[in-house]
CSV table of C-alpha atoms and ligand atoms in Angstrom, one decimal:
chain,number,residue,atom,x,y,z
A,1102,UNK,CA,-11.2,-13.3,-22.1
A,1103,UNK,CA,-10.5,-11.2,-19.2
A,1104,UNK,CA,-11.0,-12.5,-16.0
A,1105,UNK,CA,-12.1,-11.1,-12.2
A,1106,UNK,CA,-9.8,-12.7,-10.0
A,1107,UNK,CA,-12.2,-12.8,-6.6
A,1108,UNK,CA,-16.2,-12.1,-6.0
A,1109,UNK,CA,-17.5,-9.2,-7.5
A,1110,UNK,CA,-18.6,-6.5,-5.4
A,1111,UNK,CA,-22.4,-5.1,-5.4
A,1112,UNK,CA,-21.4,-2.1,-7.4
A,1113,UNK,CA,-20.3,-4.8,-10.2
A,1114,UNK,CA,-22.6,-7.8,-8.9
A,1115,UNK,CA,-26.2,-6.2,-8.9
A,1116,UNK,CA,-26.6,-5.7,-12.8
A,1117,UNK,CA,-24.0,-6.5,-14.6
A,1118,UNK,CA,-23.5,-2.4,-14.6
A,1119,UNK,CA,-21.7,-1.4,-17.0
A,1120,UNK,CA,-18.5,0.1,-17.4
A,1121,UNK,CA,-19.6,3.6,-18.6
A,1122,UNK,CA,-22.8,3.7,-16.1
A,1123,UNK,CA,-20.3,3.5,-13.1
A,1124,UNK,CA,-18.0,6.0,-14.9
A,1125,UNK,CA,-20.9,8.2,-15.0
A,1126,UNK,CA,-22.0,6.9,-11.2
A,1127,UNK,CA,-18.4,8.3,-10.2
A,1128,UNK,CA,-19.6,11.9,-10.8
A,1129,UNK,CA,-21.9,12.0,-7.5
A,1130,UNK,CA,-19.4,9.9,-5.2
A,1131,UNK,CA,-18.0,12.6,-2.6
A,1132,UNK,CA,-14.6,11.4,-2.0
A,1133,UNK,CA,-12.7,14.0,-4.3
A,1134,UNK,CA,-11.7,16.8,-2.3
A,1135,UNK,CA,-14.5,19.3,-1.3
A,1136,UNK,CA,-17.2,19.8,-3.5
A,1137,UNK,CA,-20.7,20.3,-3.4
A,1138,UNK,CA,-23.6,17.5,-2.4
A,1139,UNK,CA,-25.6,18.0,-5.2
A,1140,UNK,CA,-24.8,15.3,-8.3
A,1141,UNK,CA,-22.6,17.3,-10.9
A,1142,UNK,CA,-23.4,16.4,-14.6
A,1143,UNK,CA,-21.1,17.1,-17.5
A,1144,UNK,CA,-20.9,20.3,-19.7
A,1145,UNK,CA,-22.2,19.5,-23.2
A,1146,UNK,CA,-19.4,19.4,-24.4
A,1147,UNK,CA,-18.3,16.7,-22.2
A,1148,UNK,CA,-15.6,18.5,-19.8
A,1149,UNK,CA,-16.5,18.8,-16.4
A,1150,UNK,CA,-16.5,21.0,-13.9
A,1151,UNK,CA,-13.8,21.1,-11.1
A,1152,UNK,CA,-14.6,19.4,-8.1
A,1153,UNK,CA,-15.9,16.4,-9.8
A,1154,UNK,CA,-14.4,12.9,-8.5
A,1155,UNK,CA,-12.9,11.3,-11.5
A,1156,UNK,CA,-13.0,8.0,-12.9
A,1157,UNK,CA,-9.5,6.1,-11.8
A,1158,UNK,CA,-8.2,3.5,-13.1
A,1159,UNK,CA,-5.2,2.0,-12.1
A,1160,UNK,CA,-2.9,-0.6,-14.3
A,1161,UNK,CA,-0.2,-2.6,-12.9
A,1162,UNK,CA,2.0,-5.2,-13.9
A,1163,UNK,CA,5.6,-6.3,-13.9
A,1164,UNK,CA,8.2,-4.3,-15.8
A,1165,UNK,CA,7.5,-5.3,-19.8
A,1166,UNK,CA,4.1,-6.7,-18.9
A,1167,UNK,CA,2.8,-4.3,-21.5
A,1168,UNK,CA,1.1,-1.6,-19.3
A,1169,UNK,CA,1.9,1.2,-21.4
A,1170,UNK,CA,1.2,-0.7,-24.7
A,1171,UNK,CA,-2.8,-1.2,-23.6
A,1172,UNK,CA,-2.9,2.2,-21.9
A,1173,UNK,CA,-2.3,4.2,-25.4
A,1174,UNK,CA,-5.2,1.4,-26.9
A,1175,UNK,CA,-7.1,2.3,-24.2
A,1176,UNK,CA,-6.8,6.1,-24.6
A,1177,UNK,CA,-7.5,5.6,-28.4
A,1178,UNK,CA,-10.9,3.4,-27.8
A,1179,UNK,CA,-11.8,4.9,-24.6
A,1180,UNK,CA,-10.4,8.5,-24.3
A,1181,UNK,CA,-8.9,8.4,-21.0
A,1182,UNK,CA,-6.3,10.3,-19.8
A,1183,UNK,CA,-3.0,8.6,-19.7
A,1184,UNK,CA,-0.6,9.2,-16.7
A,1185,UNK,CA,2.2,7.1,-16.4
A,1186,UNK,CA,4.0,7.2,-13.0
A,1187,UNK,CA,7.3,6.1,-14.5
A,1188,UNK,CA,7.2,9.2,-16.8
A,1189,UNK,CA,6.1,11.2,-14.4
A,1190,UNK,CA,9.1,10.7,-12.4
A,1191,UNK,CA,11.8,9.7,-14.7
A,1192,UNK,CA,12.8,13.3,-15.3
A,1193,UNK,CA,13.0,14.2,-11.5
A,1194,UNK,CA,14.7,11.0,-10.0
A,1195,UNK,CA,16.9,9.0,-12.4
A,1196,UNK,CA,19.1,7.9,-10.2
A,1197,UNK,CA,16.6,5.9,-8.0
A,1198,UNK,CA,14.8,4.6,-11.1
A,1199,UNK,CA,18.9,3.6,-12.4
A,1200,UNK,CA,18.7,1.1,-9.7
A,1201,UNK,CA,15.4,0.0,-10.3
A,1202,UNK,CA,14.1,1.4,-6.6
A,1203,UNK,CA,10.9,2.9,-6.1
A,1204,UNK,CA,10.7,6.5,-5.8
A,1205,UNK,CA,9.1,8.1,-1.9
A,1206,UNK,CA,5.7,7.8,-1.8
A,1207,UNK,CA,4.7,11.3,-1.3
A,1208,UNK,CA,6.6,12.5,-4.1
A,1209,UNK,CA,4.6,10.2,-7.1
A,1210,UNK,CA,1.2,10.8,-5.3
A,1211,UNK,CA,2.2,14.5,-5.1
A,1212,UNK,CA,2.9,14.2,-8.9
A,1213,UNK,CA,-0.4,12.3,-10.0
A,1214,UNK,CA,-2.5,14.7,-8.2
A,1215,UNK,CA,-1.0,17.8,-9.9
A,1216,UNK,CA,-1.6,16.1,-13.3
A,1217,UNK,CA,-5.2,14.7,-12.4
A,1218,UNK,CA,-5.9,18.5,-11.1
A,1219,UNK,CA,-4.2,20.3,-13.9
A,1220,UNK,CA,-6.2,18.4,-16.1
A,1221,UNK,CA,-9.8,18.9,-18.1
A,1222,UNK,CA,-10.4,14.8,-18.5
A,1223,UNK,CA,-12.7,13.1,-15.2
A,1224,UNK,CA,-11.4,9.5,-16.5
A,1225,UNK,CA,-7.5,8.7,-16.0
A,1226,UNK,CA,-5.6,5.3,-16.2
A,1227,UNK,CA,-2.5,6.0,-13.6
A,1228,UNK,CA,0.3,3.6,-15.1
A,1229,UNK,CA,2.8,1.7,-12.7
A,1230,UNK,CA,1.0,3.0,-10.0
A,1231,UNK,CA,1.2,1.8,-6.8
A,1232,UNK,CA,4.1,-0.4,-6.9
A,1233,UNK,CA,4.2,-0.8,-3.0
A,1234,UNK,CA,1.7,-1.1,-0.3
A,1235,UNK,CA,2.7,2.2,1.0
A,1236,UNK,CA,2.8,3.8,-1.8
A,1237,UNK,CA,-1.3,2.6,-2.0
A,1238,UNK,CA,-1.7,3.8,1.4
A,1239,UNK,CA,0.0,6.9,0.4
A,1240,UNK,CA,-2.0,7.9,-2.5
A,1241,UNK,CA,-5.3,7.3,0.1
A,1242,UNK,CA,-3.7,9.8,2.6
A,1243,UNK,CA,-3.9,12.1,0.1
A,1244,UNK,CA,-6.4,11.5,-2.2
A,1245,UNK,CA,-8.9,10.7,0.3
A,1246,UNK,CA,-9.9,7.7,-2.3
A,1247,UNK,CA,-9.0,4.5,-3.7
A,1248,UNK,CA,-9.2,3.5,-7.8
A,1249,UNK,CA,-12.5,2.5,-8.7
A,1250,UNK,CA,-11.1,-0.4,-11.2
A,1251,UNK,CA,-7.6,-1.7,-11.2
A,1252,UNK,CA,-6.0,-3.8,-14.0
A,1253,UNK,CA,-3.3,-5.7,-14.0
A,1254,UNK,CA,-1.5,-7.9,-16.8
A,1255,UNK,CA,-0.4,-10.7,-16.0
A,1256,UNK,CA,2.8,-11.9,-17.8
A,1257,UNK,CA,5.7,-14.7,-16.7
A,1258,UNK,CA,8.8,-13.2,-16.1
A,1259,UNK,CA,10.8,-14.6,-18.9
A,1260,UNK,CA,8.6,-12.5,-21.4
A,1261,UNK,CA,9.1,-9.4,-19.4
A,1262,UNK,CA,12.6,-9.8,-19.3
A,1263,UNK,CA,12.6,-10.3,-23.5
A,1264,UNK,CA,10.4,-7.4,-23.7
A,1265,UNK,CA,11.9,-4.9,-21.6
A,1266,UNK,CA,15.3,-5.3,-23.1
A,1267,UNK,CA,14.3,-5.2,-26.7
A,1268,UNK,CA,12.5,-1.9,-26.0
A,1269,UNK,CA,15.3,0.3,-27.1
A,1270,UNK,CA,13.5,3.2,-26.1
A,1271,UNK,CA,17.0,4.5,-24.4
A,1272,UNK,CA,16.0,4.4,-20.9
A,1273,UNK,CA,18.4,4.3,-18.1
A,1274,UNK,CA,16.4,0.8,-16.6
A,1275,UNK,CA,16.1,-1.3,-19.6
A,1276,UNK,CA,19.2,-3.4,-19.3
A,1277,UNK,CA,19.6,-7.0,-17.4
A,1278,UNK,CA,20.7,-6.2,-13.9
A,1279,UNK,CA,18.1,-3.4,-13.4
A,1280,UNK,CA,15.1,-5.4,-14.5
A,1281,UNK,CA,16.4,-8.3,-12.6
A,1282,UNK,CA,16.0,-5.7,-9.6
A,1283,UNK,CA,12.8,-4.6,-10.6
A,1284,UNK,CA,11.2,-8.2,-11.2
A,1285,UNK,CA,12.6,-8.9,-7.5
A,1286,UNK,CA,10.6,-5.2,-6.2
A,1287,UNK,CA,7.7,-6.2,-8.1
A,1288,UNK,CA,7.1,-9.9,-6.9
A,1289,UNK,CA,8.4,-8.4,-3.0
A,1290,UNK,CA,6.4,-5.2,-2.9
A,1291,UNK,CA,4.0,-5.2,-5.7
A,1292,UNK,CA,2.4,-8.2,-5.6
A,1293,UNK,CA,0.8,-7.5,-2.2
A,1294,UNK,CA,-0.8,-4.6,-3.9
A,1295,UNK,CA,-2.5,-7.0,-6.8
A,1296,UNK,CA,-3.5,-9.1,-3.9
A,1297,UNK,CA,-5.1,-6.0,-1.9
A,1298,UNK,CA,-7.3,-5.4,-5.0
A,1299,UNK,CA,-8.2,-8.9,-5.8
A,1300,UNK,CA,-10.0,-9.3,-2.3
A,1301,UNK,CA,-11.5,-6.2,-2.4
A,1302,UNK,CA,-13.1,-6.9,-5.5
A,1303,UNK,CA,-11.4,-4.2,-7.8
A,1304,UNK,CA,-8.9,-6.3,-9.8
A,1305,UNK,CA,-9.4,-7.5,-13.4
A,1306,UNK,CA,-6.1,-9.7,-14.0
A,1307,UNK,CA,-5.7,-9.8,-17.6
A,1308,UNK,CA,-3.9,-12.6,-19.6
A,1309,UNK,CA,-0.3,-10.4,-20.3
A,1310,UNK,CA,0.7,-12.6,-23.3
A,1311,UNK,CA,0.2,-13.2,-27.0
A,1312,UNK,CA,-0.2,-10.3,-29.5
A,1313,UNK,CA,-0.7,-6.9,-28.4
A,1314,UNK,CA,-4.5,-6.7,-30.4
A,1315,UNK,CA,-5.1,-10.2,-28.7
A,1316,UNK,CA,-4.3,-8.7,-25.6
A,1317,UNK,CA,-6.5,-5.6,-25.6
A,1318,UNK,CA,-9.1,-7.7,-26.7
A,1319,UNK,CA,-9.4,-9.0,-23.3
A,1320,UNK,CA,-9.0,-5.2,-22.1
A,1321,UNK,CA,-12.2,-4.1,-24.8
A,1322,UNK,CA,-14.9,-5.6,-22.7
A,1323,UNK,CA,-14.0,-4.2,-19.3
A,1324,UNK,CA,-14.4,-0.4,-20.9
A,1325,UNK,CA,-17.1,-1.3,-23.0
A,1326,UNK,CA,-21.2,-0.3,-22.2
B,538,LIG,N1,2.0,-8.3,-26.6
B,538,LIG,C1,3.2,-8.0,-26.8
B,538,LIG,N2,4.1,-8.8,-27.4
B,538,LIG,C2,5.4,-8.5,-27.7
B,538,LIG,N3,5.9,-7.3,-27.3
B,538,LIG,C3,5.1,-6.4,-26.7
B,538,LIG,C4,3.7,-6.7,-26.4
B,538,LIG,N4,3.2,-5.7,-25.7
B,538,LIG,C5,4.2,-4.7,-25.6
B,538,LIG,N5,5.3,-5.2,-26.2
B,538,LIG,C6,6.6,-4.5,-26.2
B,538,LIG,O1,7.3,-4.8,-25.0
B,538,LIG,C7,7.9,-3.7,-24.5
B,538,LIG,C8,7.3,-3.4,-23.1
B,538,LIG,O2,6.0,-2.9,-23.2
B,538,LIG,P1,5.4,-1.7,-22.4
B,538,LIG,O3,4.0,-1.4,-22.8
B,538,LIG,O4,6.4,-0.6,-22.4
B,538,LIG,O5,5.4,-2.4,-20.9
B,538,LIG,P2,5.3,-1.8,-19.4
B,538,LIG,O6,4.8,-0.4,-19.5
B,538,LIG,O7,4.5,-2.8,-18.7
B,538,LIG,O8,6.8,-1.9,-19.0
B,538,LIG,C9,7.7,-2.6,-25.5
B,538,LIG,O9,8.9,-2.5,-26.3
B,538,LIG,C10,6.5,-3.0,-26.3
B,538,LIG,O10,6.5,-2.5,-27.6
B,539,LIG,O1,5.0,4.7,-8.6
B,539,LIG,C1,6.1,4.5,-9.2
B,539,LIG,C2,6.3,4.3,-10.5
B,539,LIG,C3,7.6,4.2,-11.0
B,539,LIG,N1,8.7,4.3,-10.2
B,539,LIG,C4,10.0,4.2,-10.8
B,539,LIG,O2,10.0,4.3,-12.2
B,539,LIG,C5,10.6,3.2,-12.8
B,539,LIG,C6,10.0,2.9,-14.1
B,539,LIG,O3,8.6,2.8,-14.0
B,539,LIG,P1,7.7,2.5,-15.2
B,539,LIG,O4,6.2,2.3,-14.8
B,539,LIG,O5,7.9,3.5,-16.3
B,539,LIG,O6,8.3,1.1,-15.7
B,539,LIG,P2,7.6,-0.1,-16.5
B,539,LIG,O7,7.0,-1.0,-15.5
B,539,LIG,O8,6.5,0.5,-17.4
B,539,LIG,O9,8.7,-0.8,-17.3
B,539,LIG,C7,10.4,2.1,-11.7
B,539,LIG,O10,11.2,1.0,-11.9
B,539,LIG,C8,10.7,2.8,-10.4
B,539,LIG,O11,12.1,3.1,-10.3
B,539,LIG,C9,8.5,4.5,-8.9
B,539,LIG,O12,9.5,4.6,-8.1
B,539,LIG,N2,7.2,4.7,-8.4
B,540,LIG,MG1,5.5,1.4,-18.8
């Protein structure tokens, strides 16, 4: 089962809300850009007008943790939108991601904000994204707004290391010296990112081993009503 990691806040405390209630909450919360004070409700057919703060979700997790893997399950059970920071950037800056470095701040959250913007969904999971206490303050800067939920799988390093180089998906960063980098970035600069959510309440640490359907069985109840 998944777990929360510190106290729950009052939006999750009160009720038990769920899920989809505080999805649908997001709609009136003022923090996306300008829009209007009145409470904005969906078309009919379920897009939504521009303006209206969407649902974020971020995941994080070490290199092979199996991010991506849950994101696409997510998408398929949950319909959100799926923008992965990696992907996002590994056209522009393969050098950086080569050595397993993290990519300037203002450049990603310039990215994410184009693709949230340019798109018709109001509920996105932003993949690998923060990796780096700056980049979270980054994306606030901007945005004007922090996640409303953050996962983040939790996996030893061992397994990420087996997993990430029998991906074979042909990227430049799947081989042993780059992920060694990574791991080193992620337990240096990421971590304090996990550990900023955890006390503010936001972080669901999931259990980041076993099969993948064991896995996003732990992930089912957090989007579930
Ligand atoms: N539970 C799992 N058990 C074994 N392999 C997995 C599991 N989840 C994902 N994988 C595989 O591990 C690799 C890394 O998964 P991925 O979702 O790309 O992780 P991340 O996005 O966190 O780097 C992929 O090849 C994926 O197919
Ligand atoms: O916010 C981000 C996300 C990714 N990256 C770069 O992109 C690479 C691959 O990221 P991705 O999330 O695709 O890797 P995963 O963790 O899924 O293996 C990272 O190692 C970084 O070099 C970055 O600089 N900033
Ligand atoms: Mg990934």
């Amino acid at each position: 089962m998944w777990r929360r990691t510190t106290w729950l806040p009052p939006l999750f405390s009160s009720s038990k809300r769920s899920l989809v209630s505080q999805i649908q909450g997001a709609y009136g919360l003022r923090i996306w850009r300008t829009m209007s004070s009145e409470i904005q409700k969906p078309e009919e057919d379920g897009t939504f007008p521009r303006g209206i703060t969407p649902f974020i979700t971020f995941v994080l997790g070490g290199p092979g943790s199996g991010k991506g893997t849950q994101c696409a399950r997510i998408v398929e059970n949950f319909g959100f939108t799926h923008l992965s920071a990696g992907d996002l950037l590994s056209a522009m800056i393969l050098n950086t991601i080569k050595d397993g470095k993290i990519v300037p701040s203002e450049v990603t959250v310039k990215l994410i904000q184009k693709a949230i913007e340019s798109s018709e969904s109001h509920k996105f999971l932003i993949d690998g994204f923060p990796r780096t206490e700056e980049n979270r303050l980054t994306y606030e800067r901007i945005i004007g707004a922090e996640p409303n939920i953050v996962l983040f799988f939790d996996c030893p390093p061992e397994e990420m290391v087996k997993r990430v180089l029998n991906r074979r998906q042909g990227r430049v960063d799947d081989n042993a010296n780059t992920v060694k980098e990574r791991l080193k970035i992620f337990r240096a600069l990421s971590l304090p990112v996990v550990n900023y959510y955890a006390k503010k309440g936001k972080l669901y640490k999931i259990d980041g081993t076993g099969t993948e359907d064991e896995i996003f069985e732990r992930v089912r109840p957090i989007f579930a009503a």
